[in-house]
mmCIF file of C-alpha atoms in Angstrom:
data_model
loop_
_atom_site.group_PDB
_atom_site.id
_atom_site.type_symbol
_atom_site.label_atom_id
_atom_site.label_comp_id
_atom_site.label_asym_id
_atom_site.label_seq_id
_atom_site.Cartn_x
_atom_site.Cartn_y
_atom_site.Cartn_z
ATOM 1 C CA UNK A 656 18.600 -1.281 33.404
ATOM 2 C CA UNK A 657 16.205 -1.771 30.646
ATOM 3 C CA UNK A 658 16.205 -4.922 28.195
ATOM 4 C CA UNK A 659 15.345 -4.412 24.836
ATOM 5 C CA UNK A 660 13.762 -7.406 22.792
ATOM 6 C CA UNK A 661 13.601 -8.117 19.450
ATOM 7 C CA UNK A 662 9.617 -6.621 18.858
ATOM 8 C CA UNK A 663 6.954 -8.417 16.517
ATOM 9 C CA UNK A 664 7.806 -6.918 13.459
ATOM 10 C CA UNK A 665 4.421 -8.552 12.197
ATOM 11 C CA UNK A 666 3.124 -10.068 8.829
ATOM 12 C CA UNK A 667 3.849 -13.791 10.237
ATOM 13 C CA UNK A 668 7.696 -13.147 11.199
ATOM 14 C CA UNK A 669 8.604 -15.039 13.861
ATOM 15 C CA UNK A 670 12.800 -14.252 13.884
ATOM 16 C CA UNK A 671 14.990 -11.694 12.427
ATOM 17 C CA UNK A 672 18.721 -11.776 11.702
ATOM 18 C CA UNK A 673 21.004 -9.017 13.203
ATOM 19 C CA UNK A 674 22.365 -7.346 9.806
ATOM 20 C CA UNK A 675 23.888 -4.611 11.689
ATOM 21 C CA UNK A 676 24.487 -2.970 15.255
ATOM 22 C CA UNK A 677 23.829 1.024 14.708
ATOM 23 C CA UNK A 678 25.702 1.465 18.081
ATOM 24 C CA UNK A 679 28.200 0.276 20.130
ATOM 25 C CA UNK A 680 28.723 -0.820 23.808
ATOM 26 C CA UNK A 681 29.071 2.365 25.913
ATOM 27 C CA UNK A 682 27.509 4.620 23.342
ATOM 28 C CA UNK A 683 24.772 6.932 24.761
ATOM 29 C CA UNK A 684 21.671 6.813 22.275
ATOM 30 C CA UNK A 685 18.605 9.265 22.454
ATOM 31 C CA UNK A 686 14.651 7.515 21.935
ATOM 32 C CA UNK A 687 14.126 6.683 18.720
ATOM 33 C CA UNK A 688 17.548 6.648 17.822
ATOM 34 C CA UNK A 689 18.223 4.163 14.903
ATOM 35 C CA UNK A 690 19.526 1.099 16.977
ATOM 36 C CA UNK A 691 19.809 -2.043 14.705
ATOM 37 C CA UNK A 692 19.301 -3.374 11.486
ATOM 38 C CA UNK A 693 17.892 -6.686 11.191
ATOM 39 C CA UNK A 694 16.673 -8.712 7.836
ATOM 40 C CA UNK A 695 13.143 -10.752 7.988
ATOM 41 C CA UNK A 696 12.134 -13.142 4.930
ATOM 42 C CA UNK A 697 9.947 -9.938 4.426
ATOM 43 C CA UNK A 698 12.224 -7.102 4.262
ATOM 44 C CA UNK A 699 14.957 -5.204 5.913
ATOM 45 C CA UNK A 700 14.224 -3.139 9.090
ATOM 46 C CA UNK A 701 15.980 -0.686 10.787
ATOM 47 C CA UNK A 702 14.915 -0.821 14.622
ATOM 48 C CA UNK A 703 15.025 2.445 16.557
ATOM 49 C CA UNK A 704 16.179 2.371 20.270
ATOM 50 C CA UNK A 705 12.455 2.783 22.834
ATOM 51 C CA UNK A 706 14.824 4.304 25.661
ATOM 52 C CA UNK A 707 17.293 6.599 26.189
ATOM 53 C CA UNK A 708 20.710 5.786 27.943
ATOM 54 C CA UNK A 709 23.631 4.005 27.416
ATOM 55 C CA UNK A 710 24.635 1.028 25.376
ATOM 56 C CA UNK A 711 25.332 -1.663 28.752
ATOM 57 C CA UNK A 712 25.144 -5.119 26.489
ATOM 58 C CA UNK A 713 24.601 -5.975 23.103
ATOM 59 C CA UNK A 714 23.422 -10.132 23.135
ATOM 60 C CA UNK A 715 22.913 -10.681 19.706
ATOM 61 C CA UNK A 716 25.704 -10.375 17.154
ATOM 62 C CA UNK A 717 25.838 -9.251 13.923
ATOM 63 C CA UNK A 718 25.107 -12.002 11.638
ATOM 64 C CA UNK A 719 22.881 -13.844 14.257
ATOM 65 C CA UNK A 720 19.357 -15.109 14.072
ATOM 66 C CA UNK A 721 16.887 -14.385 16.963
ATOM 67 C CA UNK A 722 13.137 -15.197 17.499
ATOM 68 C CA UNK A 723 10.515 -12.309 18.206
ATOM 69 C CA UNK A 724 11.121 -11.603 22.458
ATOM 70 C CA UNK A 725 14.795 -12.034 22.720
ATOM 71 C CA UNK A 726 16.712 -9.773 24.509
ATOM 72 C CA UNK A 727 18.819 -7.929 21.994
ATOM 73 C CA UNK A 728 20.293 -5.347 24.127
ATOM 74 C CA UNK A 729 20.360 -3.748 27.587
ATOM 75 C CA UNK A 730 20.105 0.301 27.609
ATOM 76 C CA UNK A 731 21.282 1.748 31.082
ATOM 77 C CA UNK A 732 18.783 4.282 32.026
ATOM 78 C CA UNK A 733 22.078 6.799 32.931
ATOM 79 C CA UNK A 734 25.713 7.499 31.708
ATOM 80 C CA UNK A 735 27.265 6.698 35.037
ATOM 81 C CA UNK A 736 24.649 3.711 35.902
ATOM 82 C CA UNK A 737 25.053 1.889 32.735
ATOM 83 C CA UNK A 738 29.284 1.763 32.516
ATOM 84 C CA UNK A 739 29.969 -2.122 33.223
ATOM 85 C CA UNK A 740 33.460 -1.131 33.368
ATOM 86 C CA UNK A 741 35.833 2.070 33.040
ATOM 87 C CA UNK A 742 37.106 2.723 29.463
ATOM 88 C CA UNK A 743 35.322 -0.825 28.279
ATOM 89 C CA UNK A 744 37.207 -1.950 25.226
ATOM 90 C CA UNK A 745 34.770 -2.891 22.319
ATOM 91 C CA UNK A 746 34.326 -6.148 21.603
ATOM 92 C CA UNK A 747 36.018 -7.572 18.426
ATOM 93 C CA UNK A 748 33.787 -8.437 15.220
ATOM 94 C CA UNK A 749 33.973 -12.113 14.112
ATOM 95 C CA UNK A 750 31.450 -14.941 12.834
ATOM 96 C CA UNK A 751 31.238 -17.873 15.707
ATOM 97 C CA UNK A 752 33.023 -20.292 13.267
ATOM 98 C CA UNK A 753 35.976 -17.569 13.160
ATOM 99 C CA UNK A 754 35.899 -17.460 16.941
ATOM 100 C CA UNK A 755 36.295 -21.093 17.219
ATOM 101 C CA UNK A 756 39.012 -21.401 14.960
ATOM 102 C CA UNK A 757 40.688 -18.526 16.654
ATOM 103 C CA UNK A 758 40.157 -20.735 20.263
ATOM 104 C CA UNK A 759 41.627 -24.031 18.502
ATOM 105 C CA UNK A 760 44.322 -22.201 17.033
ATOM 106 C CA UNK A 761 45.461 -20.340 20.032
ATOM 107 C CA UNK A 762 44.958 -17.055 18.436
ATOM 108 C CA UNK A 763 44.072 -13.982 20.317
ATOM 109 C CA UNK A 764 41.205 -11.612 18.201
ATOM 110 C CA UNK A 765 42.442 -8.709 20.070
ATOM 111 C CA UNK A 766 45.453 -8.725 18.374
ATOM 112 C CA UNK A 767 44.356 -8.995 14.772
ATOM 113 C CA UNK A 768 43.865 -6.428 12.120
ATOM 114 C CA UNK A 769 40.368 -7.284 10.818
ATOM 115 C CA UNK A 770 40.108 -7.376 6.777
ATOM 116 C CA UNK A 771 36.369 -8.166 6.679
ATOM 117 C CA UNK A 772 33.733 -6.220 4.599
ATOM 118 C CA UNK A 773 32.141 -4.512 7.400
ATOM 119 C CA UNK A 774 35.431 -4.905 10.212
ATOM 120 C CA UNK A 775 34.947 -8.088 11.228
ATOM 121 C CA UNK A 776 37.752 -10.588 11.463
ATOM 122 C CA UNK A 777 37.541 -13.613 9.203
ATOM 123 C CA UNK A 778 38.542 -16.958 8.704
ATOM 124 C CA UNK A 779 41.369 -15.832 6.572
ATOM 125 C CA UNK A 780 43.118 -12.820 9.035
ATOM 126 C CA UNK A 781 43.161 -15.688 11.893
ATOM 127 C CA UNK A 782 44.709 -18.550 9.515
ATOM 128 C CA UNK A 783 47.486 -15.670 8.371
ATOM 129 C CA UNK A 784 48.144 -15.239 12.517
ATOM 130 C CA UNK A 785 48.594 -18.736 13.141
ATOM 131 C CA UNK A 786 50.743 -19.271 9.953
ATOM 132 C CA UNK A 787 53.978 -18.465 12.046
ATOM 133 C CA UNK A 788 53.356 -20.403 14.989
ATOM 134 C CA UNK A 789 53.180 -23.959 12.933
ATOM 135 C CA UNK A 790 55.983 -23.238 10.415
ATOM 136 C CA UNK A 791 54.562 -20.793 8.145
ATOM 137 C CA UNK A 792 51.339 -22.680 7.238
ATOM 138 C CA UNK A 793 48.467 -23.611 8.528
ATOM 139 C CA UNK A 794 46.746 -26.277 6.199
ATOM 140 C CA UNK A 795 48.418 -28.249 3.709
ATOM 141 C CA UNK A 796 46.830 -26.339 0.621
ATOM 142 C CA UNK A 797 46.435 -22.562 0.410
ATOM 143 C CA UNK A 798 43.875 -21.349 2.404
ATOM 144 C CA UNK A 799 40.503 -20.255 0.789
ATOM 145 C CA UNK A 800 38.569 -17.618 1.365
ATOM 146 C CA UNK A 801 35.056 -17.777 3.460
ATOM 147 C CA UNK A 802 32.074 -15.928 3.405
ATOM 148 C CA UNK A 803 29.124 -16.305 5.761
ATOM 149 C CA UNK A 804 25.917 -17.213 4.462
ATOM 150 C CA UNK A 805 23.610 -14.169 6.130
ATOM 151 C CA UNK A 806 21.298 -11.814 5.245
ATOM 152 C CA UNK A 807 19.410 -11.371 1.881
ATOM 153 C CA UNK A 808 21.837 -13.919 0.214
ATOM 154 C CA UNK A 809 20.565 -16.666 2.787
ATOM 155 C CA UNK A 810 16.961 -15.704 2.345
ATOM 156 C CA UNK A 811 17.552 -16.340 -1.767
ATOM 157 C CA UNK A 812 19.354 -19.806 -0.410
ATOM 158 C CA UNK A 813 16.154 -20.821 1.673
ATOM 159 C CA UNK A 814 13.469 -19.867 -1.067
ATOM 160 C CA UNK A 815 15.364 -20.932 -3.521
ATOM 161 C CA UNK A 816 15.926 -24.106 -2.236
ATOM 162 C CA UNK A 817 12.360 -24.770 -1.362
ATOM 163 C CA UNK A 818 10.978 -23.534 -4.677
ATOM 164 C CA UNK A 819 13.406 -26.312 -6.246
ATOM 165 C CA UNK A 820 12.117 -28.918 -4.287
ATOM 166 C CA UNK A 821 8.573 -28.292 -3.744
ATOM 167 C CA UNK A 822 7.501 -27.487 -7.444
ATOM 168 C CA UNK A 823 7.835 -29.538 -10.367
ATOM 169 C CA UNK A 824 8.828 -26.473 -12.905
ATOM 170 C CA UNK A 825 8.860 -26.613 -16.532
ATOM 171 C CA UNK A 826 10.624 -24.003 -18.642
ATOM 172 C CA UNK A 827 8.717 -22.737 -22.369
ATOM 173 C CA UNK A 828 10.798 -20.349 -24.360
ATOM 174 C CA UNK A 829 9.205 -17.797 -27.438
ATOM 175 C CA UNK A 830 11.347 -15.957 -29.299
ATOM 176 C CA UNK A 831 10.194 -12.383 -29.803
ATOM 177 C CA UNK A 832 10.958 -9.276 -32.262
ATOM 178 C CA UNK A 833 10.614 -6.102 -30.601
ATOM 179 C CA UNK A 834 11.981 -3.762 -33.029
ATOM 180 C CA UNK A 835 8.945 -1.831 -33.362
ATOM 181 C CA UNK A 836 8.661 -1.736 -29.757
ATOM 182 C CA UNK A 837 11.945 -0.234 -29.478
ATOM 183 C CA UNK A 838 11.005 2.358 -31.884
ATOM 184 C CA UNK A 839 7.754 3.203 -29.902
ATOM 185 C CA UNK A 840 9.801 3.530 -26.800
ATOM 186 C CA UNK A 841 12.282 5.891 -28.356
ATOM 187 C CA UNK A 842 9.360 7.584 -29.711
ATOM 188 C CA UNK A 843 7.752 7.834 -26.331
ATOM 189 C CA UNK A 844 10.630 9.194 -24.673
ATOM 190 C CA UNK A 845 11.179 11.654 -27.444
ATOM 191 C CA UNK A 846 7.957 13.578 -26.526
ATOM 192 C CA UNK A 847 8.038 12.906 -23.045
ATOM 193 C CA UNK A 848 11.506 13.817 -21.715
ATOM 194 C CA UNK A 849 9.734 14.793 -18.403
ATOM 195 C CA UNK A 850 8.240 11.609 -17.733
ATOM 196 C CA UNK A 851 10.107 8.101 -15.942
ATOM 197 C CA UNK A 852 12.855 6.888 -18.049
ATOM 198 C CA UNK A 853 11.336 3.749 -20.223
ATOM 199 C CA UNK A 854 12.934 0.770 -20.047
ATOM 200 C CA UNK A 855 11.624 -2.486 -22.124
ATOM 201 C CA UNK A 856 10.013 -3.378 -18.241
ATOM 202 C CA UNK A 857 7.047 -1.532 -18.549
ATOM 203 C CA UNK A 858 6.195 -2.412 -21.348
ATOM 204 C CA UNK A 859 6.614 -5.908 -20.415
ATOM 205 C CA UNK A 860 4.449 -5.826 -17.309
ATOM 206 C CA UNK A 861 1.756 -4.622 -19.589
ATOM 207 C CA UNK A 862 1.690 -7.258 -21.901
ATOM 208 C CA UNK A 863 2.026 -9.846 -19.094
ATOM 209 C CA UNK A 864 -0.977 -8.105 -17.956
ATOM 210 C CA UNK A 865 -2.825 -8.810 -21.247
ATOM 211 C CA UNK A 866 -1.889 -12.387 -20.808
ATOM 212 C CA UNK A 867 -2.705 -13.395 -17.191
ATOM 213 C CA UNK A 868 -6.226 -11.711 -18.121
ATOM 214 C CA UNK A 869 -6.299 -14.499 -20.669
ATOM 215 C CA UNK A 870 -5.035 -17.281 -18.840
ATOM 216 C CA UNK A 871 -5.544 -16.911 -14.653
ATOM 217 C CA UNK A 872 -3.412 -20.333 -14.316
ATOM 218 C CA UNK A 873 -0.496 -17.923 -14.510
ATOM 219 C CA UNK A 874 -1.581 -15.700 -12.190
ATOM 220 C CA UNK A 875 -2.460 -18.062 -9.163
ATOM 221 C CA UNK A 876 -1.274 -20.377 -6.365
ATOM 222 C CA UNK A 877 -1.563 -23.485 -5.248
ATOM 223 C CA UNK A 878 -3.076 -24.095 -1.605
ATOM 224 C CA UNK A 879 -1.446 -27.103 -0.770
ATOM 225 C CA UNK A 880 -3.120 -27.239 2.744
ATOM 226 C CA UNK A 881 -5.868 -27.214 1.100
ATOM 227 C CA UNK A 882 -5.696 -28.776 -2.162
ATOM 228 C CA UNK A 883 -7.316 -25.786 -3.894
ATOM 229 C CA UNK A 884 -5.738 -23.763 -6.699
ATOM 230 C CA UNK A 885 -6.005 -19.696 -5.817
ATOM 231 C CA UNK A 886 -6.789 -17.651 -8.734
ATOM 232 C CA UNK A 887 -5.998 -14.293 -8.076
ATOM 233 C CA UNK A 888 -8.047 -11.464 -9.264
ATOM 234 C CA UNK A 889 -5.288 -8.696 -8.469
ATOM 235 C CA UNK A 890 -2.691 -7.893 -10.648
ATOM 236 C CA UNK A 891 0.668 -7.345 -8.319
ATOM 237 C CA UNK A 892 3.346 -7.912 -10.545
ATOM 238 C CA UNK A 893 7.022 -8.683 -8.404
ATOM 239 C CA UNK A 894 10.007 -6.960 -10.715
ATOM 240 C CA UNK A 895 13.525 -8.977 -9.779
ATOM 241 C CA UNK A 896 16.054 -6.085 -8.883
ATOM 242 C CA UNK A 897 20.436 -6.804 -8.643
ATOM 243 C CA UNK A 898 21.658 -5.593 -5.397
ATOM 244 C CA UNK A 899 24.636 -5.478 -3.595
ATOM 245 C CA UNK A 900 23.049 -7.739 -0.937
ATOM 246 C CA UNK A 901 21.640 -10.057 -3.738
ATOM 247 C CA UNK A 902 18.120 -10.309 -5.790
ATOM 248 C CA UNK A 903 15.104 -8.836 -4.093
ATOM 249 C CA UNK A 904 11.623 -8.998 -5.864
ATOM 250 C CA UNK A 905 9.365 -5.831 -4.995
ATOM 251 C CA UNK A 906 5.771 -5.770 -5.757
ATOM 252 C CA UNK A 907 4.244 -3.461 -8.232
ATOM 253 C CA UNK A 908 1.029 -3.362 -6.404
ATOM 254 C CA UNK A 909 -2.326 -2.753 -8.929
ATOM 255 C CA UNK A 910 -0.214 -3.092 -12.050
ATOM 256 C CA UNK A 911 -3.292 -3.352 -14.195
ATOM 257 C CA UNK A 912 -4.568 -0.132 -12.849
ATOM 258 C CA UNK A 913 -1.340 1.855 -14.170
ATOM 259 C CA UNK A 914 -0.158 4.143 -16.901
ATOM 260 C CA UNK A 915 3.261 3.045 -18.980
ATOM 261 C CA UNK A 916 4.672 5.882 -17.167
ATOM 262 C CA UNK A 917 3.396 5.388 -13.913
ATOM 263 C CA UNK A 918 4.961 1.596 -13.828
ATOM 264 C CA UNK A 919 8.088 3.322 -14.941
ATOM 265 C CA UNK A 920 8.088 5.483 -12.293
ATOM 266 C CA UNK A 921 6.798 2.741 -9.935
ATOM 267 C CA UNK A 922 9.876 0.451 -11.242
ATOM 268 C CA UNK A 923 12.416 2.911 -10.964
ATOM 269 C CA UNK A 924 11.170 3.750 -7.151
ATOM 270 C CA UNK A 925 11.154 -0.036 -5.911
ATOM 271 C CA UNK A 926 14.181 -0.457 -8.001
ATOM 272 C CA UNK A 927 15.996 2.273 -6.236
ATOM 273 C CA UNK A 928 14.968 1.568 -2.834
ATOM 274 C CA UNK A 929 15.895 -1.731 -3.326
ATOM 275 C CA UNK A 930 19.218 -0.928 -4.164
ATOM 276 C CA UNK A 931 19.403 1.125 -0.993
ATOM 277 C CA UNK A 932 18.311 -1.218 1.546
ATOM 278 C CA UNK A 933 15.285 0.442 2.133
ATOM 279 C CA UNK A 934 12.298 -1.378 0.816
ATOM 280 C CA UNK A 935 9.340 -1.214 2.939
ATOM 281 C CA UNK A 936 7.679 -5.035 4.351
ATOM 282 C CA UNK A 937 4.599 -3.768 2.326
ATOM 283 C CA UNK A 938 6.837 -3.836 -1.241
ATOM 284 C CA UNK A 939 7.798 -6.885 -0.668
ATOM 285 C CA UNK A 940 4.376 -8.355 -0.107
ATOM 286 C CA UNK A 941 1.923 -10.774 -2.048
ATOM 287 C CA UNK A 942 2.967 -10.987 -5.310
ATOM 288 C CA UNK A 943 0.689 -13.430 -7.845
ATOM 289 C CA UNK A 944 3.621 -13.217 -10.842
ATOM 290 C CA UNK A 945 7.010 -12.223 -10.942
ATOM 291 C CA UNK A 946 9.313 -10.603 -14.267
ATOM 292 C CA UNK A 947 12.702 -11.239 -14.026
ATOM 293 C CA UNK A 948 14.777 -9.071 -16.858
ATOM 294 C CA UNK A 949 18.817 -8.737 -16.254
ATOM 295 C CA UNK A 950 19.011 -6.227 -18.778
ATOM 296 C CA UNK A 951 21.656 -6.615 -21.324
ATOM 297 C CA UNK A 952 23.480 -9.077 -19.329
ATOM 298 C CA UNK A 953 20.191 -11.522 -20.032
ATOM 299 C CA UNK A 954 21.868 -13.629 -22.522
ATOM 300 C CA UNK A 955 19.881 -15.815 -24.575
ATOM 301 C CA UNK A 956 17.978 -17.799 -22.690
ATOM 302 C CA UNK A 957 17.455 -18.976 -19.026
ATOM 303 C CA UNK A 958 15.158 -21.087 -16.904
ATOM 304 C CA UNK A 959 14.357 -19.215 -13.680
ATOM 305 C CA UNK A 960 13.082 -20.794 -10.499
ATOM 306 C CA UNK A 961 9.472 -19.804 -9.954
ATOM 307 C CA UNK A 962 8.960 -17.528 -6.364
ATOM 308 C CA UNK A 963 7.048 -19.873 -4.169
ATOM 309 C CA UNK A 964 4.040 -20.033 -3.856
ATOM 310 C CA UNK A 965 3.697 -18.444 -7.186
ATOM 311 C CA UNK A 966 2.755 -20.567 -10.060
ATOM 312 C CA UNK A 967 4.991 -18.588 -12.933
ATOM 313 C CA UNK A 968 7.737 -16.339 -13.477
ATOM 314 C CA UNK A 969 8.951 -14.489 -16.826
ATOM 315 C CA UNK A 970 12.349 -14.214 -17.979
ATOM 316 C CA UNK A 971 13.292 -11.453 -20.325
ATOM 317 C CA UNK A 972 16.199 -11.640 -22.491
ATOM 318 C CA UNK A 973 18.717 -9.513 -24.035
ATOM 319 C CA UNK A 974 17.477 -7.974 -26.839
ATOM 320 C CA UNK A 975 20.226 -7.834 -30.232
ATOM 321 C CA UNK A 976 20.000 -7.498 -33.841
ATOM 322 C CA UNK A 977 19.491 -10.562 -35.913
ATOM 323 C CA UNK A 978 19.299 -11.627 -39.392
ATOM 324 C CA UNK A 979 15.434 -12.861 -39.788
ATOM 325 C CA UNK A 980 13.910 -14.196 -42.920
ATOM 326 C CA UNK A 981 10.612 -11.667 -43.457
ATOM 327 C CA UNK A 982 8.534 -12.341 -46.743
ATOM 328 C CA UNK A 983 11.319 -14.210 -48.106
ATOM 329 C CA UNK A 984 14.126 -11.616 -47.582
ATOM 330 C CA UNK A 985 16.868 -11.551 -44.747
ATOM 331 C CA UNK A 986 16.362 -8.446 -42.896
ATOM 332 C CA UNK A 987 18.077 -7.132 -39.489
ATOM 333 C CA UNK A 988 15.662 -7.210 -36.631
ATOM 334 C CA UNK A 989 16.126 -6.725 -32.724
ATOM 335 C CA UNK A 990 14.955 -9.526 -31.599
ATOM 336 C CA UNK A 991 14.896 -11.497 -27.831
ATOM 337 C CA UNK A 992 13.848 -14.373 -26.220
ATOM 338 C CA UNK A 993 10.860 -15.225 -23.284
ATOM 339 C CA UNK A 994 11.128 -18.074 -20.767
ATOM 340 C CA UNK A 995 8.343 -19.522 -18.819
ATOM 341 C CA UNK A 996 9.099 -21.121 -16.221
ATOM 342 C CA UNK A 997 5.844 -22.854 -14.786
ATOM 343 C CA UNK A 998 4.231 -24.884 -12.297
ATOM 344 C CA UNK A 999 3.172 -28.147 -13.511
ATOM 345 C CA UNK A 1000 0.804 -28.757 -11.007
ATOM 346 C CA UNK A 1001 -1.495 -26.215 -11.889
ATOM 347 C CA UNK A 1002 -0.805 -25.965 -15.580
ATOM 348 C CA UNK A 1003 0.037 -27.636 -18.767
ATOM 349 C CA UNK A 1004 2.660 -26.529 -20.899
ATOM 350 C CA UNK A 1005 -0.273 -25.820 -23.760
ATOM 351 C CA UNK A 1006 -1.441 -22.866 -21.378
ATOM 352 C CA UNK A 1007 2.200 -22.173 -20.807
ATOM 353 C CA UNK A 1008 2.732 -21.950 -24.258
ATOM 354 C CA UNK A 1009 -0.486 -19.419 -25.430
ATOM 355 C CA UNK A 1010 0.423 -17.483 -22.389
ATOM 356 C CA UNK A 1011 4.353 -16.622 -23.801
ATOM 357 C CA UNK A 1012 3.051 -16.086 -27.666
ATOM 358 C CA UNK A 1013 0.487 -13.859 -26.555
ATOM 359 C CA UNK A 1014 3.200 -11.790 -24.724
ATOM 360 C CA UNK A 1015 5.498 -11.915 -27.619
ATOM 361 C CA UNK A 1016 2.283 -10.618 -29.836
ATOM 362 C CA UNK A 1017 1.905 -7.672 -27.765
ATOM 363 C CA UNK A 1018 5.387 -6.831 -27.516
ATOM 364 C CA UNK A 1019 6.148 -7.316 -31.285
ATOM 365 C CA UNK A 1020 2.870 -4.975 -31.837
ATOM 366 C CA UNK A 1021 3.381 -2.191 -29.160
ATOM 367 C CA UNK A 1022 -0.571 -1.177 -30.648
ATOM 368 C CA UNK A 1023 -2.360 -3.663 -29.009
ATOM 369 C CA UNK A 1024 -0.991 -2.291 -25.081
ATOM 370 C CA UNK A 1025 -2.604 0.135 -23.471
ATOM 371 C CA UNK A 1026 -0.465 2.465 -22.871
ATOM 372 C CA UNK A 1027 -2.493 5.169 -21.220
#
């Protein structure tokens, strides 16, 4: 019988995490049957099966990391050769750390009624077992809940966390009144009801545009190997999207070389893929500046962590009517807030500075983008 190992998915990755198993022991799959789904710090795959047969083993759980070359699964090259055992009951769905507590506890899996998200048992459904076999409770305080730490949401952890430590980041905040942007957009949209649906985004990835053409500290890296700071000459702009899974950052690749409407239609694409789980390793790829814009749940101001190896990252605000003082009158104006967040290493917070008002001048004077 066949083994089937975890392939080079390539671009560097040397492991993959098991998201989840497309089959089950004792199912019979076709070639190129979807298989698996596994999660790379690139992107999330979904693995087709290189044989046909019958599901014998599956090694690698859902949930568990592998490196490129271990055996993930063993496909029987018949129906009848590849049955380990008549009628084999499935195996039951739980995290190792549930597993253990279930041995320590004297609980059998078999017998539970799994709650989890995607069937699995959890920490939780074998606690609420045990309950009656020590007196009706199994800790001292009421038992909280537990969620493994897998998948996109432990990717964010890891980058995160080495972003944080690695560069010293300083946030700069502009404030910025885009109501005559808004009224271009709604303009736009009003004689172009075929075209992408404009956001603020686009317009935003324009103007940042404009200013990493003006100041290339903001659109570089820092080879720490090295000791060299990369200026790029490409303008791939990354676009943070909300997910189920967590935040993913797709790539706008050429950004410079599009229309308003085409990175509208490029941002809705990424955005939607995203949200499905099925970005491509290439749209995740080589980013030299990220835009990170929650939309109207962007509050006032925030300092976001820069995506390594990236030097900068832009955080757009929610935009709300204001009183403003404008030749000495208080007027209403829509106005919102940039942040900055930099990398000290390779810039001062001078650059920093120019870099966010020039933004906020393009933005607050829609005339000065090029739209087309």
């Amino acid at each position: 019988m066949p083994d089937f190992k975890l392939p080079d998915l390539g671009e560097g990755v040397t492991e993959a995490e098991v998201e989840r198993w497309l089959v089950k022991e004792g199912d019979h799959v076709k070639e190129d049957d979807p298989l698996v789904e596994v999660i790379t710090d690139k992107a999330t795959a979904e693995i087709p099966s290189p044989y046909e047969g019958v599901v014998a083993r599956i090694y690698v759980g859902e949930g568990e990391t592998a490196p490129v070359g271990t055996v993930l699964v063993t496909i029987g090259e018949t129906v009848g050769a590849a049955e380990p055992s008549p009628k084999r009951r499935d195996r039951v769905k739980a995290m190792p750390p549930v597993r253990r507590l279930a041995r320590d506890l004297g609980v059998d899996l078999d017998t539970l009624t799994a709650t989890g998200p995607h069937g699995d048992v959890t920490r939780a459904d074998v606690e609420h077992a045990a309950a009656p076999a020590s007196g009706g409770e199994v800790e001292s305080k009421r038992a909280s809940r537990r969620e493994p730490l897998r998948g996109v949401r432990r990717t964010i952890s890891e980058r995160m966390t080495r972003a944080h430590r690695e560069i010293p980041a300083v946030t700069h905040v502009e404030e910025c009144d885009v109501t005559e942007l808004d009224a271009t957009r709604k303009l736009l949209i009003a004689r172009h009801p075929e075209e992408a649906k404009l956001t603020y985004l686009p317009f935003v990835v324009k103007a940042v545009i404009m200013g990493l053409r003006r100041f290339p500290a903001l659109n570089a890296s820092l080879d720490e190997v090295a000791q060299e700071i990369v200026f790029h000459e490409r303008f791939d702009i990354g676009v943070a999207v909300d997910t189920d899974a967590g935040l993913s950052v797709p790539v706008i690749k050429d950004a410079d070389s599009k229309s308003i409407f085409e990175l509208a239609l490029e941002i809705e694409r990424l955005a939607g893929a995203a949200r499905a789980g099925r970005l491509e390793r290439d749209d995740l790829r080589d980013g030299t500046f990220t835009v990170t814009s929650p939309g109207p749940f962007g509050g006032l101001m925030a300092t976001p962590i820069i995506l390594h190896p990236q030097s900068a990252i832009l955080g757009v605000h929610r935009a709300v009517d204001r009183p403003v003082v404008r030749d000495g009158q208080v007027v209403i104006r829509k106005i919102m807030n940039l942040s900055v967040s930099f990398d000290h290493r390779i810039l001062d917070g001078l650059t920093a500075a120019r870099f966010t008002l020039e933004i906020a001048t393009a933005l607050e004077h829609p005339a000065l983008l090029e739209l087309r």
